[in-house]
Tab-separated table of C-alpha atoms and ligand atoms in Angstrom:
chain	number	residue	atom	x	y	z
A	1	MET	CA	118.312	223.527	8.533
A	2	LEU	CA	117.990	222.321	4.946
A	3	ASN	CA	114.750	220.717	3.812
A	4	GLY	CA	115.186	220.637	0.023
A	5	GLU	CA	113.229	223.810	-0.753
A	6	LYS	CA	114.748	225.762	-3.581
A	7	LYS	CA	117.683	228.094	-2.933
A	8	ILE	CA	117.984	229.177	-6.555
A	9	ALA	CA	115.360	230.068	-9.151
A	10	ARG	CA	115.514	226.729	-10.986
A	11	PRO	CA	117.759	223.663	-11.091
A	12	PHE	CA	120.830	223.708	-13.331
A	13	ARG	CA	120.861	221.413	-16.370
A	14	TRP	CA	123.700	219.112	-15.403
A	15	ALA	CA	125.889	216.532	-17.147
A	16	MET	CA	128.646	214.184	-16.093
A	17	VAL	CA	131.862	213.084	-17.768
A	18	GLY	CA	132.894	209.742	-16.294
A	19	GLY	CA	131.249	208.419	-13.176
A	20	GLY	CA	129.815	205.449	-15.086
A	21	ARG	CA	128.866	201.930	-14.077
A	22	LEU	CA	132.263	200.797	-12.795
A	23	SER	CA	133.364	204.117	-11.328
A	24	GLN	CA	134.093	204.461	-7.633
A	25	VAL	CA	132.969	208.032	-7.246
A	26	GLY	CA	130.156	208.597	-9.767
A	27	TYR	CA	127.286	207.667	-7.476
A	28	LYS	CA	128.537	210.046	-4.779
A	29	HIS	CA	128.232	212.912	-7.276
A	30	ARG	CA	124.686	211.910	-8.129
A	31	THR	CA	123.563	211.435	-4.524
A	32	GLY	CA	125.022	214.854	-3.791
A	33	ALA	CA	123.694	216.764	-6.782
A	34	LEU	CA	120.257	215.184	-6.947
A	35	ARG	CA	119.466	215.094	-3.243
A	36	ASP	CA	117.386	218.260	-3.255
A	37	ASN	CA	115.795	218.019	-6.703
A	38	THR	CA	115.895	221.813	-6.708
A	39	ALA	CA	119.572	222.391	-7.470
A	40	PHE	CA	120.479	220.075	-10.387
A	41	LYS	CA	118.778	217.934	-13.025
A	42	LEU	CA	120.899	215.262	-14.713
A	43	VAL	CA	120.086	215.633	-18.422
A	44	ALA	CA	123.162	214.352	-20.280
A	45	GLY	CA	126.420	212.481	-19.915
A	46	ALA	CA	129.508	210.926	-21.443
A	47	PHE	CA	129.644	208.516	-18.559
A	48	ASP	CA	132.282	206.043	-19.615
A	49	ILE	CA	135.436	205.596	-21.662
A	50	ASP	CA	133.512	202.710	-23.250
A	51	ALA	CA	130.819	204.518	-25.247
A	52	GLU	CA	128.345	201.613	-25.433
A	53	ARG	CA	128.584	200.835	-21.727
A	54	GLY	CA	128.238	204.538	-20.966
A	55	LYS	CA	125.059	204.825	-23.026
A	56	GLU	CA	123.491	201.754	-21.485
A	57	PHE	CA	124.353	203.053	-18.043
A	58	GLY	CA	122.975	206.523	-18.771
A	59	VAL	CA	119.663	205.116	-19.977
A	60	ASN	CA	119.482	202.913	-16.872
A	61	ILE	CA	119.743	205.923	-14.596
A	62	GLY	CA	117.066	207.778	-16.526
A	63	VAL	CA	118.978	209.962	-18.998
A	64	ASP	CA	117.484	210.391	-22.482
A	65	GLU	CA	119.202	207.941	-24.839
A	66	ASN	CA	119.939	210.748	-27.312
A	67	ARG	CA	121.798	212.684	-24.660
A	68	CYS	CA	124.103	209.814	-23.632
A	69	TYR	CA	127.162	210.734	-25.676
A	70	PRO	CA	130.154	208.642	-26.767
A	71	ASP	CA	132.658	211.247	-25.492
A	72	TYR	CA	132.797	214.679	-23.870
A	73	LYS	CA	133.763	216.566	-27.044
A	74	THR	CA	130.648	215.338	-28.848
A	75	MET	CA	128.566	216.169	-25.787
A	76	PHE	CA	129.817	219.753	-25.491
A	77	ALA	CA	129.342	220.345	-29.238
A	78	GLU	CA	125.852	218.840	-29.503
A	79	GLU	CA	124.532	220.291	-26.252
A	80	ALA	CA	125.642	223.766	-27.402
A	81	ASN	CA	123.158	223.442	-30.293
A	82	ARG	CA	120.183	222.817	-28.013
A	83	GLU	CA	118.066	225.534	-26.451
A	84	ASP	CA	117.850	223.404	-23.333
A	85	GLY	CA	121.532	222.426	-23.453
A	86	ILE	CA	123.630	221.663	-20.387
A	87	GLU	CA	124.851	224.510	-18.168
A	88	VAL	CA	127.289	222.679	-15.888
A	89	VAL	CA	129.347	219.521	-16.086
A	90	SER	CA	130.946	217.359	-13.419
A	91	ILE	CA	134.232	215.660	-14.241
A	92	ALA	CA	134.614	212.312	-12.477
A	93	THR	CA	137.380	210.746	-14.551
A	94	PRO	CA	140.955	209.728	-13.632
A	95	ASN	CA	143.258	212.624	-12.652
A	96	GLY	CA	145.227	212.871	-15.890
A	97	THR	CA	142.121	213.853	-17.877
A	98	HIS	CA	140.847	216.659	-15.604
A	99	TYR	CA	142.788	219.518	-17.167
A	100	GLU	CA	141.811	218.927	-20.804
A	101	ILE	CA	138.145	218.239	-20.013
A	102	CYS	CA	137.906	221.212	-17.668
A	103	LYS	CA	139.429	223.507	-20.297
A	104	ALA	CA	137.100	222.228	-23.014
A	105	ALA	CA	134.082	222.664	-20.725
A	106	LEU	CA	134.933	226.267	-19.855
A	107	GLU	CA	135.574	227.023	-23.516
A	108	ALA	CA	132.127	225.590	-24.243
A	109	GLY	CA	130.688	228.121	-21.780
A	110	LEU	CA	129.927	225.678	-18.958
A	111	HIS	CA	130.379	225.873	-15.201
A	112	VAL	CA	132.596	223.027	-13.997
A	113	ILE	CA	132.643	220.764	-10.976
A	114	CYS	CA	135.818	218.699	-10.995
A	115	GLU	CA	137.326	215.884	-9.017
A	116	LYS	CA	140.459	216.215	-6.945
A	117	PRO	CA	143.390	216.393	-7.255
A	118	LEU	CA	142.366	219.110	-9.669
A	119	PHE	CA	145.332	219.027	-12.112
A	120	PHE	CA	148.971	217.933	-12.169
A	121	THR	CA	150.615	221.387	-11.914
A	122	SER	CA	149.786	224.777	-10.430
A	123	GLU	CA	150.563	226.346	-13.856
A	124	GLU	CA	147.597	224.392	-15.241
A	125	GLY	CA	145.550	225.545	-12.249
A	126	GLU	CA	146.428	229.209	-12.785
A	127	GLU	CA	145.614	228.922	-16.480
A	128	ILE	CA	142.203	227.382	-15.776
A	129	LYS	CA	141.499	229.934	-13.048
A	130	ALA	CA	142.172	232.757	-15.525
A	131	LEU	CA	140.021	231.058	-18.180
A	132	ALA	CA	137.136	230.593	-15.714
A	133	ALA	CA	137.377	234.270	-14.741
A	134	ARG	CA	137.308	235.333	-18.421
A	135	LYS	CA	134.290	233.128	-19.063
A	136	GLY	CA	132.513	234.183	-15.840
A	137	LYS	CA	132.198	230.576	-14.687
A	138	ILE	CA	132.605	228.697	-11.427
A	139	VAL	CA	135.029	225.810	-11.006
A	140	GLY	CA	134.141	223.776	-7.917
A	141	VAL	CA	136.203	220.901	-6.542
A	142	THR	CA	134.614	217.857	-4.927
A	143	TYR	CA	136.400	217.589	-1.622
A	144	GLY	CA	133.525	215.334	-0.678
A	145	PHE	CA	134.051	215.121	3.080
A	146	SER	CA	134.239	218.872	3.510
A	147	GLY	CA	130.465	219.411	3.491
A	148	ASN	CA	130.165	217.903	6.973
A	149	GLN	CA	128.646	220.651	9.102
A	150	MET	CA	130.704	219.753	12.177
A	151	LEU	CA	133.726	221.172	10.351
A	152	LEU	CA	131.915	224.530	10.324
A	153	GLN	CA	131.375	224.086	14.073
A	154	MET	CA	135.134	223.664	14.479
A	155	ARG	CA	135.714	226.768	12.368
A	156	ALA	CA	133.256	228.791	14.466
A	157	MET	CA	134.707	227.628	17.806
A	158	ILE	CA	138.256	228.404	16.729
A	159	GLU	CA	137.180	231.840	15.495
A	160	GLN	CA	135.397	232.455	18.830
A	161	GLY	CA	138.618	231.662	20.710
A	162	LYS	CA	137.187	228.543	22.391
A	163	ILE	CA	140.511	226.695	22.149
A	164	GLY	CA	142.787	229.745	22.375
A	165	ASP	CA	145.834	230.075	20.150
A	166	ILE	CA	146.431	227.096	17.897
A	167	ARG	CA	149.622	225.242	18.793
A	168	MET	CA	149.436	221.820	17.159
A	169	VAL	CA	147.582	220.472	14.116
A	170	GLU	CA	147.246	216.704	13.752
A	171	LEU	CA	145.911	215.465	10.429
A	172	GLN	CA	145.494	211.890	9.315
A	173	TYR	CA	143.893	210.231	6.335
A	174	THR	CA	144.901	206.599	6.118
A	175	HIS	CA	143.483	203.214	5.192
A	176	GLY	CA	144.857	199.750	4.573
A	177	PHE	CA	143.124	198.832	1.328
A	178	SER	CA	146.391	198.912	-0.670
A	179	ALA	CA	148.513	197.103	1.914
A	180	ASN	CA	149.585	194.703	-0.835
A	181	ASP	CA	149.702	194.945	-4.617
A	182	ALA	CA	146.739	192.647	-5.398
A	183	ALA	CA	144.425	195.449	-6.514
A	184	ASP	CA	147.251	197.179	-8.461
A	185	LYS	CA	146.920	194.311	-10.946
A	186	THR	CA	143.184	193.640	-10.882
A	187	SER	CA	141.317	196.904	-10.230
A	188	ALA	CA	141.143	199.492	-13.011
A	189	ALA	CA	140.672	202.241	-10.408
A	190	GLN	CA	143.789	201.192	-8.494
A	191	LYS	CA	145.921	200.607	-11.602
A	192	TRP	CA	145.733	204.232	-12.741
A	193	ARG	CA	146.272	205.529	-9.188
A	194	VAL	CA	149.802	204.096	-9.154
A	195	ASP	CA	150.664	205.136	-12.714
A	196	PRO	CA	152.290	208.620	-12.726
A	197	LYS	CA	151.085	209.269	-16.282
A	198	VAL	CA	147.460	209.131	-15.083
A	199	ALA	CA	147.664	209.819	-11.343
A	200	GLY	CA	150.196	212.678	-11.506
A	201	PRO	CA	153.153	213.288	-9.199
A	202	SER	CA	151.719	211.451	-6.175
A	203	PHE	CA	149.480	208.609	-5.050
A	204	VAL	CA	148.207	209.044	-1.467
A	205	LEU	CA	149.293	212.686	-1.108
A	206	GLY	CA	146.901	213.538	-3.947
A	207	ASP	CA	144.331	210.800	-3.526
A	208	LEU	CA	143.827	211.186	0.220
A	209	SER	CA	145.636	214.084	1.856
A	210	THR	CA	144.328	216.816	-0.473
A	211	HIS	CA	140.934	216.247	1.220
A	212	THR	CA	142.348	216.620	4.709
A	213	TYR	CA	144.539	219.570	3.804
A	214	TYR	CA	141.514	221.422	2.378
A	215	MET	CA	139.421	220.543	5.429
A	216	SER	CA	142.154	221.937	7.699
A	217	GLN	CA	142.082	225.172	5.717
A	218	LEU	CA	138.304	225.306	5.936
A	219	ILE	CA	138.508	224.925	9.711
A	220	MET	CA	141.427	227.323	10.179
A	221	PRO	CA	141.360	229.811	7.269
A	222	GLN	CA	143.795	232.074	9.128
A	223	MET	CA	146.519	229.411	9.358
A	224	LYS	CA	149.139	229.476	6.634
A	225	ILE	CA	151.945	226.941	6.302
A	226	LYS	CA	155.388	228.559	6.332
A	227	LYS	CA	157.463	225.474	5.620
A	228	LEU	CA	157.105	221.726	5.499
A	229	LEU	CA	159.101	218.528	5.375
A	230	CYS	CA	157.690	215.507	3.586
A	231	ASP	CA	158.999	211.962	3.792
A	232	ARG	CA	157.317	209.561	1.369
A	233	GLN	CA	157.718	205.836	0.807
A	234	SER	CA	156.545	203.164	-1.629
A	235	PHE	CA	156.203	200.095	0.581
A	236	VAL	CA	154.931	198.213	-2.449
A	237	GLY	CA	158.046	198.750	-4.539
A	238	SER	CA	156.341	198.602	-7.928
A	239	ARG	CA	154.499	201.849	-7.033
A	240	ALA	CA	157.704	203.910	-6.943
A	241	PRO	CA	158.125	206.794	-7.532
A	242	LEU	CA	154.555	207.208	-6.285
A	243	GLU	CA	154.177	206.878	-2.540
A	244	ASP	CA	151.732	204.674	-0.669
A	245	ASN	CA	152.677	206.284	2.649
A	246	ALA	CA	153.833	209.771	3.603
A	247	TYR	CA	154.529	211.843	6.697
A	248	VAL	CA	154.506	215.621	6.503
A	249	LEU	CA	155.760	217.966	9.225
A	250	MET	CA	154.528	221.536	9.047
A	251	HIS	CA	155.472	224.871	10.565
A	252	TYR	CA	152.767	227.519	10.386
A	253	GLU	CA	153.365	231.257	10.145
A	254	ASN	CA	151.893	231.854	13.637
A	255	GLY	CA	154.391	229.483	15.266
A	256	ALA	CA	152.067	226.472	15.385
A	257	VAL	CA	153.372	223.106	14.263
A	258	GLY	CA	151.569	220.291	12.475
A	259	ARG	CA	151.855	216.743	11.316
A	260	LEU	CA	149.981	214.881	8.593
A	261	TRP	CA	150.035	211.138	7.996
A	262	THR	CA	148.557	209.769	4.817
A	263	SER	CA	148.683	206.129	3.826
A	264	SER	CA	146.982	203.382	1.877
A	265	VAL	CA	149.129	200.732	3.585
A	266	ASN	CA	147.916	201.275	7.157
A	267	THR	CA	147.155	197.550	7.353
A	268	GLY	CA	143.849	196.714	8.995
A	269	CYS	CA	142.660	200.328	9.034
A	270	MET	CA	139.194	200.732	7.497
A	271	ASP	CA	138.879	204.511	7.838
A	272	GLY	CA	141.485	206.587	9.670
A	273	HIS	CA	140.459	210.125	8.809
A	274	ARG	CA	141.065	212.446	11.744
A	275	ILE	CA	141.564	216.121	12.481
A	276	ARG	CA	142.767	217.234	15.914
A	277	ILE	CA	143.473	220.891	16.629
A	278	VAL	CA	145.256	221.658	19.881
A	279	GLY	CA	145.086	225.182	21.253
A	280	SER	CA	146.352	226.984	24.347
A	281	LYS	CA	142.946	226.636	26.103
A	282	GLY	CA	141.468	223.450	24.660
A	283	SER	CA	141.406	220.956	21.816
A	284	LEU	CA	138.950	219.845	19.156
A	285	GLU	CA	138.938	216.424	17.551
A	286	TRP	CA	136.812	215.030	14.698
A	287	TRP	CA	136.834	211.604	13.087
A	288	ASP	CA	135.175	210.994	9.728
A	289	ASN	CA	133.700	207.644	10.816
A	290	LEU	CA	131.947	209.415	13.733
A	291	GLY	CA	131.267	212.499	11.658
A	292	GLY	CA	128.273	213.696	13.696
A	293	GLU	CA	130.390	214.094	16.827
A	294	LEU	CA	132.999	216.621	17.840
A	295	LYS	CA	135.189	216.197	20.924
A	296	TYR	CA	135.874	219.386	22.857
A	297	GLU	CA	138.491	219.019	25.563
A	298	VAL	CA	139.547	221.614	28.108
A	299	GLN	CA	142.410	220.720	30.419
A	300	GLY	CA	141.121	219.630	33.852
A	301	GLU	CA	137.478	219.470	32.780
A	302	PRO	CA	135.384	216.533	31.590
A	303	THR	CA	135.558	215.952	27.832
A	304	GLN	CA	132.491	217.219	25.973
A	305	THR	CA	131.098	215.423	22.945
A	306	LEU	CA	129.156	217.886	20.826
A	307	ILE	CA	126.467	216.139	18.759
A	308	ARG	CA	125.181	217.419	15.427
A	309	ALA	CA	121.727	219.014	15.085
A	310	MET	CA	121.689	220.320	18.660
A	311	PRO	CA	120.675	223.928	19.361
A	312	TYR	CA	123.906	224.655	21.263
A	313	LEU	CA	125.867	224.426	17.993
A	314	ASP	CA	126.800	227.477	15.939
A	315	ASP	CA	124.196	228.739	13.436
A	316	SER	CA	126.669	228.188	10.564
A	317	CYS	CA	126.820	224.500	11.519
A	318	ASN	CA	123.093	223.970	11.944
A	319	ALA	CA	122.362	225.783	8.677
A	320	ASP	CA	123.845	222.767	6.875
A	321	GLU	CA	121.897	220.216	8.947
A	322	ARG	CA	119.537	217.990	6.929
A	323	LEU	CA	117.917	215.226	8.980
A	324	GLY	CA	117.685	216.686	12.460
A	325	ALA	CA	118.617	215.015	15.743
A	326	LEU	CA	117.997	211.323	16.430
A	327	HIS	CA	118.881	210.212	12.895
A	328	VAL	CA	122.179	209.293	11.306
A	329	GLU	CA	123.738	211.502	8.642
A	330	GLY	CA	126.847	210.770	6.678
A	331	LEU	CA	128.961	211.227	3.597
A	332	SER	CA	125.984	211.527	1.207
A	333	ASP	CA	124.768	214.542	3.150
A	334	SER	CA	128.235	216.064	3.008
A	335	TRP	CA	128.230	215.675	-0.789
A	336	ALA	CA	124.705	217.137	-0.965
A	337	ASN	CA	125.826	220.178	1.030
A	338	ILE	CA	128.775	220.766	-1.273
A	339	TYR	CA	126.696	220.355	-4.421
A	340	LEU	CA	124.082	222.761	-3.093
A	341	LYS	CA	126.813	225.339	-2.531
A	342	PHE	CA	128.148	224.771	-6.057
A	343	ALA	CA	124.618	225.545	-7.342
A	344	ILE	CA	124.347	228.667	-5.185
A	345	ALA	CA	127.795	229.802	-6.394
A	346	MET	CA	126.935	229.255	-10.083
A	347	ASP	CA	123.617	231.048	-9.696
A	348	ALA	CA	125.339	233.981	-7.954
A	349	LYS	CA	128.010	234.111	-10.666
A	350	ASN	CA	125.353	234.180	-13.384
A	351	ARG	CA	123.710	237.142	-11.614
A	352	ASN	CA	127.044	238.921	-10.882
A	353	ASP	CA	126.211	238.641	-7.193
A	354	GLU	CA	129.741	239.017	-5.803
A	355	GLU	CA	128.470	239.533	-2.232
A	356	THR	CA	126.995	236.001	-2.091
A	357	LEU	CA	130.149	234.553	-3.607
A	358	LYS	CA	132.369	236.335	-1.093
A	359	ASN	CA	130.495	234.880	1.877
A	360	LEU	CA	129.993	231.348	0.562
A	361	VAL	CA	132.268	228.716	2.120
A	362	TYR	CA	132.810	225.969	-0.455
A	363	PRO	CA	135.688	224.286	-2.328
A	364	ASP	CA	136.301	226.649	-5.247
A	365	ILE	CA	139.074	226.871	-7.855
A	366	ASP	CA	141.433	228.346	-5.239
A	367	ALA	CA	140.845	225.322	-3.007
A	368	GLY	CA	141.672	223.109	-5.985
A	369	LEU	CA	144.811	225.119	-6.712
A	370	ASP	CA	145.841	224.944	-3.061
A	371	GLY	CA	145.549	221.168	-3.259
A	372	ILE	CA	147.877	221.078	-6.269
A	373	ARG	CA	150.358	223.338	-4.443
A	374	TRP	CA	150.148	221.132	-1.355
A	375	ILE	CA	151.207	218.134	-3.467
A	376	GLU	CA	153.924	220.135	-5.258
A	377	ASN	CA	155.457	221.325	-1.989
A	378	CYS	CA	155.330	217.847	-0.419
A	379	VAL	CA	156.867	216.182	-3.478
A	380	ARG	CA	159.561	218.875	-3.744
A	381	SER	CA	160.552	218.288	-0.115
A	382	ALA	CA	160.426	214.488	-0.353
A	383	ASP	CA	162.407	214.347	-3.597
A	384	ASN	CA	164.980	216.728	-2.150
A	385	GLY	CA	165.921	214.139	0.478
A	386	SER	CA	163.025	214.982	2.849
A	387	THR	CA	164.312	218.434	3.729
A	388	TRP	CA	162.443	221.479	5.031
A	389	VAL	CA	161.201	223.671	2.170
A	390	GLU	CA	159.507	227.049	2.281
A	391	PHE	CA	155.845	226.552	1.383
A	392	GLU	CA	155.324	228.125	-2.052
A	393	TYR	CA	151.776	229.415	-2.361
A	394	LYS	CA	152.505	230.698	-5.822
A	395	LYS	CA	155.367	229.723	-8.112
A	396	ALA	CA	157.898	232.573	-8.272
A	397	ALA	CA	157.622	232.797	-12.074
A	398	LEU	CA	153.898	233.428	-11.799
A	399	VAL	CA	153.989	236.122	-9.094
B	1	NAD	P1	137.438	204.892	-11.603
B	1	NAD	O1	138.593	204.340	-12.349
B	1	NAD	O2	136.706	204.030	-10.633
B	1	NAD	O3	136.335	205.446	-12.622
B	1	NAD	C1	136.671	206.312	-13.680
B	1	NAD	C2	135.458	206.472	-14.585
B	1	NAD	O4	135.762	207.426	-15.571
B	1	NAD	C3	135.034	205.199	-15.302
B	1	NAD	O5	133.627	205.169	-15.349
B	1	NAD	C4	135.629	205.379	-16.705
B	1	NAD	O6	134.968	204.644	-17.702
B	1	NAD	C5	135.442	206.860	-16.875
B	1	NAD	N1	136.320	207.529	-17.828
B	1	NAD	C6	137.666	207.493	-17.917
B	1	NAD	N2	138.098	208.310	-18.897
B	1	NAD	C7	136.996	208.875	-19.441
B	1	NAD	C8	136.771	209.801	-20.499
B	1	NAD	N3	137.790	210.336	-21.177
B	1	NAD	N4	135.497	210.147	-20.794
B	1	NAD	C9	134.458	209.628	-20.103
B	1	NAD	N5	134.613	208.764	-19.081
B	1	NAD	C10	135.857	208.385	-18.770
B	1	NAD	O7	137.968	206.200	-10.873
B	1	NAD	P2	137.385	206.869	-9.547
B	1	NAD	O8	137.933	206.187	-8.362
B	1	NAD	O9	135.916	207.032	-9.681
B	1	NAD	O10	138.114	208.283	-9.628
B	1	NAD	C11	137.750	209.263	-10.573
B	1	NAD	C12	138.189	210.620	-10.028
B	1	NAD	O11	137.512	210.860	-8.805
B	1	NAD	C13	139.678	210.699	-9.685
B	1	NAD	O12	140.163	211.979	-9.981
B	1	NAD	C14	139.736	210.450	-8.188
B	1	NAD	O13	140.841	211.068	-7.554
B	1	NAD	C15	138.436	211.070	-7.749
B	1	NAD	N6	137.842	210.503	-6.525
B	1	NAD	C16	137.362	211.378	-5.611
B	1	NAD	C17	136.727	210.942	-4.476
B	1	NAD	C18	136.170	211.967	-3.527
B	1	NAD	O14	135.835	211.645	-2.393
B	1	NAD	N7	136.018	213.206	-3.966
B	1	NAD	C19	136.576	209.572	-4.250
B	1	NAD	C20	137.073	208.677	-5.209
B	1	NAD	C21	137.689	209.165	-6.359
């Protein structure tokens, strides 16, 4: 169980790019990183595309006025001149800016924590992975739901053979908040999501399903997709070529089959984020909006609902427990778990502790790259008339 005591010698000096006053995701980063007070200290930021607003915001959340910078380039340059300069930066800006900011941060000698989808292309991902390796730095990716400990319970039960051989994988991440185009015109955060120049080659495949795809890999690290078929639509026509709905069929190398539905036009749906794994002996099912519960079903037996924080759960699951039984946990705790693992990874990297890194389960640069490849494969299939395509883990030219 986690109680906030230090896991590393001292907190990292941390900065943010983006995540300012009007940002959707910025606060989630801060609740995650600052939860334990022993992993990160927020000391600087270029919080906003609007420099004045960013400075005012930074001061209001307690950052020294002189370390609220007008842009990330100035921040990296000026912080490099300080003895107590930043050591890690989180990038919480729209997708199209991730690559250039990430590259500049690594070149400035910083660890990086970056939003998903990581970059537009896997070539960019490979380049940044190589740069991070040369610089000896960690690149973490904020798949924010993936720190929920019940996902580790699923992983442990599958590994222990509790559901037998996996046959079917059912993934869903849908909501109805973009069922019409109202927000496309009024919300800055929605406008860029449907603009390919800023969002990249997809809308919901990148915005939503990269989370669920990573979580499925976390739960079933042994399962590799052999081929997939993606069918994507833009029900709000002005969003084309970016999709607001997509179905993906998957064939896995072990013979299992899968299906993913991602949508922002699932009208009336407030939070449809579900993972169901069906095996030859039993099934497991987890819903994000009931994240502390895991359904375990064995044919012919009463359904079991496993509840977080209970001693019957796997040690790997309870190790990431924060509040204990009787109290409600949620997304903030998931973010805190991920951020703590980013800190442990960066500390291990700084000490050349490869053993810790090998055993740490967290969304690293490879998870970010896998997310890019997931989008590339889906888009390739969809744009090829929704045909089956072999899943390319690595572009042939790069092998
Ligand atoms: P947003 O439009 O709500 O906010 C973007 C923020 O970045 C704003 O504060 C803006 O001023 C700032 N910004 C833009 N360009 C900047 C620059 N060059 N320098 C400094 N600041 C800059 O967007 P959002 O919804 O918060 O999404 C941001 C990123 O987070 C996206 O990549 C998105 O996919 C991701 N996201 C992830 C999750 C998650 O659960 N991990 C949730 C929401 C969004």
